[in-house]
Amino acid sequence: LLENARRAAEIARISSAFANEKIPFILIKGWVSASFYPQNHYRSFSDIDIAVGKGEFTAAERVITSAQLSRI
């Protein structure tokens, strides 16, 4: 549960960084999947996956770098 709270805080930080630059994004995979479980700790995940439009990729990389988020 603590890990999920930490991930939620990180998602809020990502959301804020992208909103400041007006870059739309969507969450995909782990975090989204966990929201469909009766208790989200049943679905663990180790990273936060986002998707951006093709035209936003370079700007998104810049936000990730400047906000000291990691890109894999």
Short mmCIF file of N, CA and C in Angstrom, two decimals:
data_model
loop_
_atom_site.label_atom_id
_atom_site.label_comp_id
_atom_site.label_asym_id
_atom_site.label_seq_id
_atom_site.Cartn_x
_atom_site.Cartn_y
_atom_site.Cartn_z
N LEU A 1 0.81 -1.20 0.00
CA LEU A 1 0.00 0.00 0.00
C LEU A 1 0.85 1.26 0.00
N LEU A 2 1.94 1.22 0.74
CA LEU A 2 2.83 2.37 0.78
C LEU A 2 3.43 2.64 -0.60
N GLU A 3 3.77 1.57 -1.29
CA GLU A 3 4.32 1.71 -2.64
C GLU A 3 3.30 2.34 -3.58
N ASN A 4 2.04 1.93 -3.46
CA ASN A 4 0.99 2.53 -4.30
C ASN A 4 0.83 4.02 -3.99
N ALA A 5 0.94 4.40 -2.73
CA ALA A 5 0.85 5.81 -2.36
C ALA A 5 2.02 6.59 -2.96
N ARG A 6 3.18 5.98 -2.94
CA ARG A 6 4.36 6.63 -3.53
C ARG A 6 4.17 6.81 -5.04
N ARG A 7 3.63 5.80 -5.69
CA ARG A 7 3.36 5.88 -7.14
C ARG A 7 2.31 6.95 -7.43
N ALA A 8 1.29 7.05 -6.60
CA ALA A 8 0.25 8.07 -6.80
C ALA A 8 0.87 9.47 -6.71
N ALA A 9 1.78 9.68 -5.78
CA ALA A 9 2.45 10.98 -5.65
C ALA A 9 3.30 11.26 -6.89
N GLU A 10 3.96 10.23 -7.40
CA GLU A 10 4.79 10.39 -8.60
C GLU A 10 3.92 10.71 -9.82
N ILE A 11 2.76 10.08 -9.91
CA ILE A 11 1.85 10.36 -11.02
C ILE A 11 1.36 11.81 -10.93
N ALA A 12 1.10 12.29 -9.74
CA ALA A 12 0.70 13.69 -9.57
C ALA A 12 1.82 14.62 -10.02
N ARG A 13 3.05 14.26 -9.73
CA ARG A 13 4.21 15.08 -10.15
C ARG A 13 4.35 15.07 -11.67
N ILE A 14 4.17 13.90 -12.28
CA ILE A 14 4.23 13.78 -13.73
C ILE A 14 3.12 14.60 -14.36
N SER A 15 1.92 14.46 -13.83
CA SER A 15 0.77 15.19 -14.36
C SER A 15 0.99 16.69 -14.32
N SER A 16 1.51 17.17 -13.22
CA SER A 16 1.78 18.60 -13.07
C SER A 16 2.83 19.08 -14.07
N ALA A 17 3.91 18.31 -14.21
CA ALA A 17 4.98 18.69 -15.14
C ALA A 17 4.47 18.75 -16.57
N PHE A 18 3.66 17.78 -16.97
CA PHE A 18 3.12 17.76 -18.32
C PHE A 18 2.06 18.85 -18.51
N ALA A 19 1.25 19.09 -17.51
CA ALA A 19 0.22 20.15 -17.60
C ALA A 19 0.87 21.52 -17.74
N ASN A 20 1.97 21.74 -17.02
CA ASN A 20 2.67 23.03 -17.12
C ASN A 20 3.13 23.32 -18.54
N GLU A 21 3.44 22.28 -19.28
CA GLU A 21 3.90 22.43 -20.67
C GLU A 21 2.78 22.17 -21.68
N LYS A 22 1.57 21.95 -21.15
CA LYS A 22 0.40 21.70 -22.01
C LYS A 22 0.60 20.51 -22.95
N ILE A 23 1.18 19.44 -22.40
CA ILE A 23 1.40 18.21 -23.16
C ILE A 23 0.40 17.17 -22.68
N PRO A 24 -0.54 16.78 -23.55
CA PRO A 24 -1.48 15.74 -23.14
C PRO A 24 -0.80 14.38 -23.09
N PHE A 25 -1.21 13.56 -22.12
CA PHE A 25 -0.66 12.22 -22.01
C PHE A 25 -1.73 11.31 -21.41
N ILE A 26 -1.52 10.02 -21.55
CA ILE A 26 -2.39 9.06 -20.88
C ILE A 26 -1.54 8.06 -20.12
N LEU A 27 -2.09 7.57 -19.03
CA LEU A 27 -1.45 6.49 -18.28
C LEU A 27 -1.85 5.18 -18.92
N ILE A 28 -0.92 4.27 -19.03
CA ILE A 28 -1.21 2.96 -19.61
C ILE A 28 -0.65 1.87 -18.72
N LYS A 29 -1.14 0.69 -18.89
CA LYS A 29 -0.66 -0.53 -18.25
C LYS A 29 -0.86 -0.56 -16.74
N GLY A 30 0.17 -0.77 -15.96
CA GLY A 30 0.10 -1.10 -14.54
C GLY A 30 -0.84 -0.26 -13.68
N TRP A 31 -0.63 1.03 -13.63
CA TRP A 31 -1.43 1.88 -12.76
C TRP A 31 -2.91 1.84 -13.16
N VAL A 32 -3.16 1.90 -14.44
CA VAL A 32 -4.54 1.85 -14.93
C VAL A 32 -5.16 0.49 -14.61
N SER A 33 -4.43 -0.57 -14.86
CA SER A 33 -4.93 -1.92 -14.57
C SER A 33 -5.26 -2.08 -13.09
N ALA A 34 -4.42 -1.55 -12.23
CA ALA A 34 -4.63 -1.68 -10.78
C ALA A 34 -5.94 -1.03 -10.35
N SER A 35 -6.37 0.00 -11.05
CA SER A 35 -7.60 0.69 -10.67
C SER A 35 -8.84 -0.18 -10.88
N PHE A 36 -8.74 -1.25 -11.64
CA PHE A 36 -9.88 -2.13 -11.88
C PHE A 36 -9.97 -3.29 -10.88
N TYR A 37 -8.97 -3.45 -10.04
CA TYR A 37 -8.98 -4.50 -9.04
C TYR A 37 -9.76 -4.01 -7.82
N PRO A 38 -10.42 -4.93 -7.08
CA PRO A 38 -11.19 -4.50 -5.91
C PRO A 38 -10.31 -3.79 -4.87
N GLN A 39 -9.08 -4.24 -4.75
CA GLN A 39 -8.09 -3.56 -3.92
C GLN A 39 -6.83 -3.47 -4.76
N ASN A 40 -6.40 -2.24 -5.06
CA ASN A 40 -5.35 -2.08 -6.06
C ASN A 40 -4.01 -2.69 -5.67
N HIS A 41 -3.82 -3.06 -4.41
CA HIS A 41 -2.55 -3.71 -4.06
C HIS A 41 -2.49 -5.15 -4.59
N TYR A 42 -3.61 -5.66 -5.10
CA TYR A 42 -3.60 -6.98 -5.73
C TYR A 42 -2.85 -6.95 -7.06
N ARG A 43 -2.76 -5.79 -7.66
CA ARG A 43 -2.07 -5.65 -8.96
C ARG A 43 -0.84 -4.78 -8.73
N SER A 44 0.30 -5.42 -8.59
CA SER A 44 1.52 -4.65 -8.36
C SER A 44 2.13 -4.20 -9.68
N PHE A 45 2.95 -3.17 -9.60
CA PHE A 45 3.67 -2.69 -10.77
C PHE A 45 4.91 -1.95 -10.27
N SER A 46 5.89 -1.83 -11.12
CA SER A 46 7.15 -1.23 -10.68
C SER A 46 7.50 0.05 -11.40
N ASP A 47 6.67 0.42 -12.37
CA ASP A 47 6.96 1.66 -13.09
C ASP A 47 5.65 2.33 -13.48
N ILE A 48 5.77 3.51 -14.02
CA ILE A 48 4.61 4.27 -14.48
C ILE A 48 4.78 4.47 -15.98
N ASP A 49 3.83 3.95 -16.72
CA ASP A 49 3.90 4.04 -18.18
C ASP A 49 2.95 5.11 -18.68
N ILE A 50 3.47 5.98 -19.54
CA ILE A 50 2.64 7.02 -20.14
C ILE A 50 2.79 6.95 -21.66
N ALA A 51 1.82 7.51 -22.33
CA ALA A 51 1.89 7.63 -23.79
C ALA A 51 1.57 9.07 -24.15
N VAL A 52 2.29 9.57 -25.14
CA VAL A 52 2.04 10.90 -25.67
C VAL A 52 1.90 10.77 -27.19
N GLY A 53 1.31 11.78 -27.79
CA GLY A 53 1.18 11.79 -29.24
C GLY A 53 2.54 11.92 -29.91
N LYS A 54 2.60 11.43 -31.13
CA LYS A 54 3.87 11.45 -31.89
C LYS A 54 4.46 12.86 -31.95
N GLY A 55 3.61 13.85 -32.15
CA GLY A 55 4.09 15.23 -32.25
C GLY A 55 4.55 15.83 -30.93
N GLU A 56 4.28 15.16 -29.83
CA GLU A 56 4.64 15.65 -28.49
C GLU A 56 5.85 14.94 -27.90
N PHE A 57 6.41 13.99 -28.64
CA PHE A 57 7.46 13.14 -28.08
C PHE A 57 8.68 13.93 -27.62
N THR A 58 9.19 14.82 -28.45
CA THR A 58 10.38 15.59 -28.09
C THR A 58 10.13 16.48 -26.88
N ALA A 59 8.97 17.13 -26.86
CA ALA A 59 8.63 17.98 -25.71
C ALA A 59 8.48 17.13 -24.45
N ALA A 60 7.89 15.95 -24.59
CA ALA A 60 7.73 15.05 -23.44
C ALA A 60 9.09 14.61 -22.90
N GLU A 61 10.01 14.30 -23.78
CA GLU A 61 11.36 13.93 -23.33
C GLU A 61 12.01 15.08 -22.56
N ARG A 62 11.80 16.29 -23.04
CA ARG A 62 12.37 17.47 -22.37
C ARG A 62 11.77 17.62 -20.96
N VAL A 63 10.46 17.41 -20.83
CA VAL A 63 9.80 17.50 -19.52
C VAL A 63 10.34 16.42 -18.59
N ILE A 64 10.45 15.21 -19.09
CA ILE A 64 10.95 14.09 -18.29
C ILE A 64 12.36 14.39 -17.77
N THR A 65 13.20 14.92 -18.64
CA THR A 65 14.57 15.25 -18.25
C THR A 65 14.61 16.39 -17.24
N SER A 66 13.88 17.47 -17.52
CA SER A 66 13.94 18.64 -16.64
C SER A 66 13.28 18.38 -15.30
N ALA A 67 12.30 17.51 -15.23
CA ALA A 67 11.64 17.18 -13.97
C ALA A 67 12.36 16.06 -13.23
N GLN A 68 13.48 15.61 -13.79
CA GLN A 68 14.29 14.53 -13.22
C GLN A 68 13.47 13.25 -13.03
N LEU A 69 12.63 13.00 -14.02
CA LEU A 69 11.91 11.73 -14.09
C LEU A 69 12.80 10.79 -14.89
N SER A 70 12.58 9.51 -14.78
CA SER A 70 13.43 8.61 -15.55
C SER A 70 12.70 8.11 -16.78
N ARG A 71 13.44 7.88 -17.82
CA ARG A 71 12.89 7.37 -19.08
C ARG A 71 13.59 6.06 -19.39
N ILE A 72 12.81 5.05 -19.63
CA ILE A 72 13.40 3.73 -19.96
C ILE A 72 12.89 3.31 -21.31
#
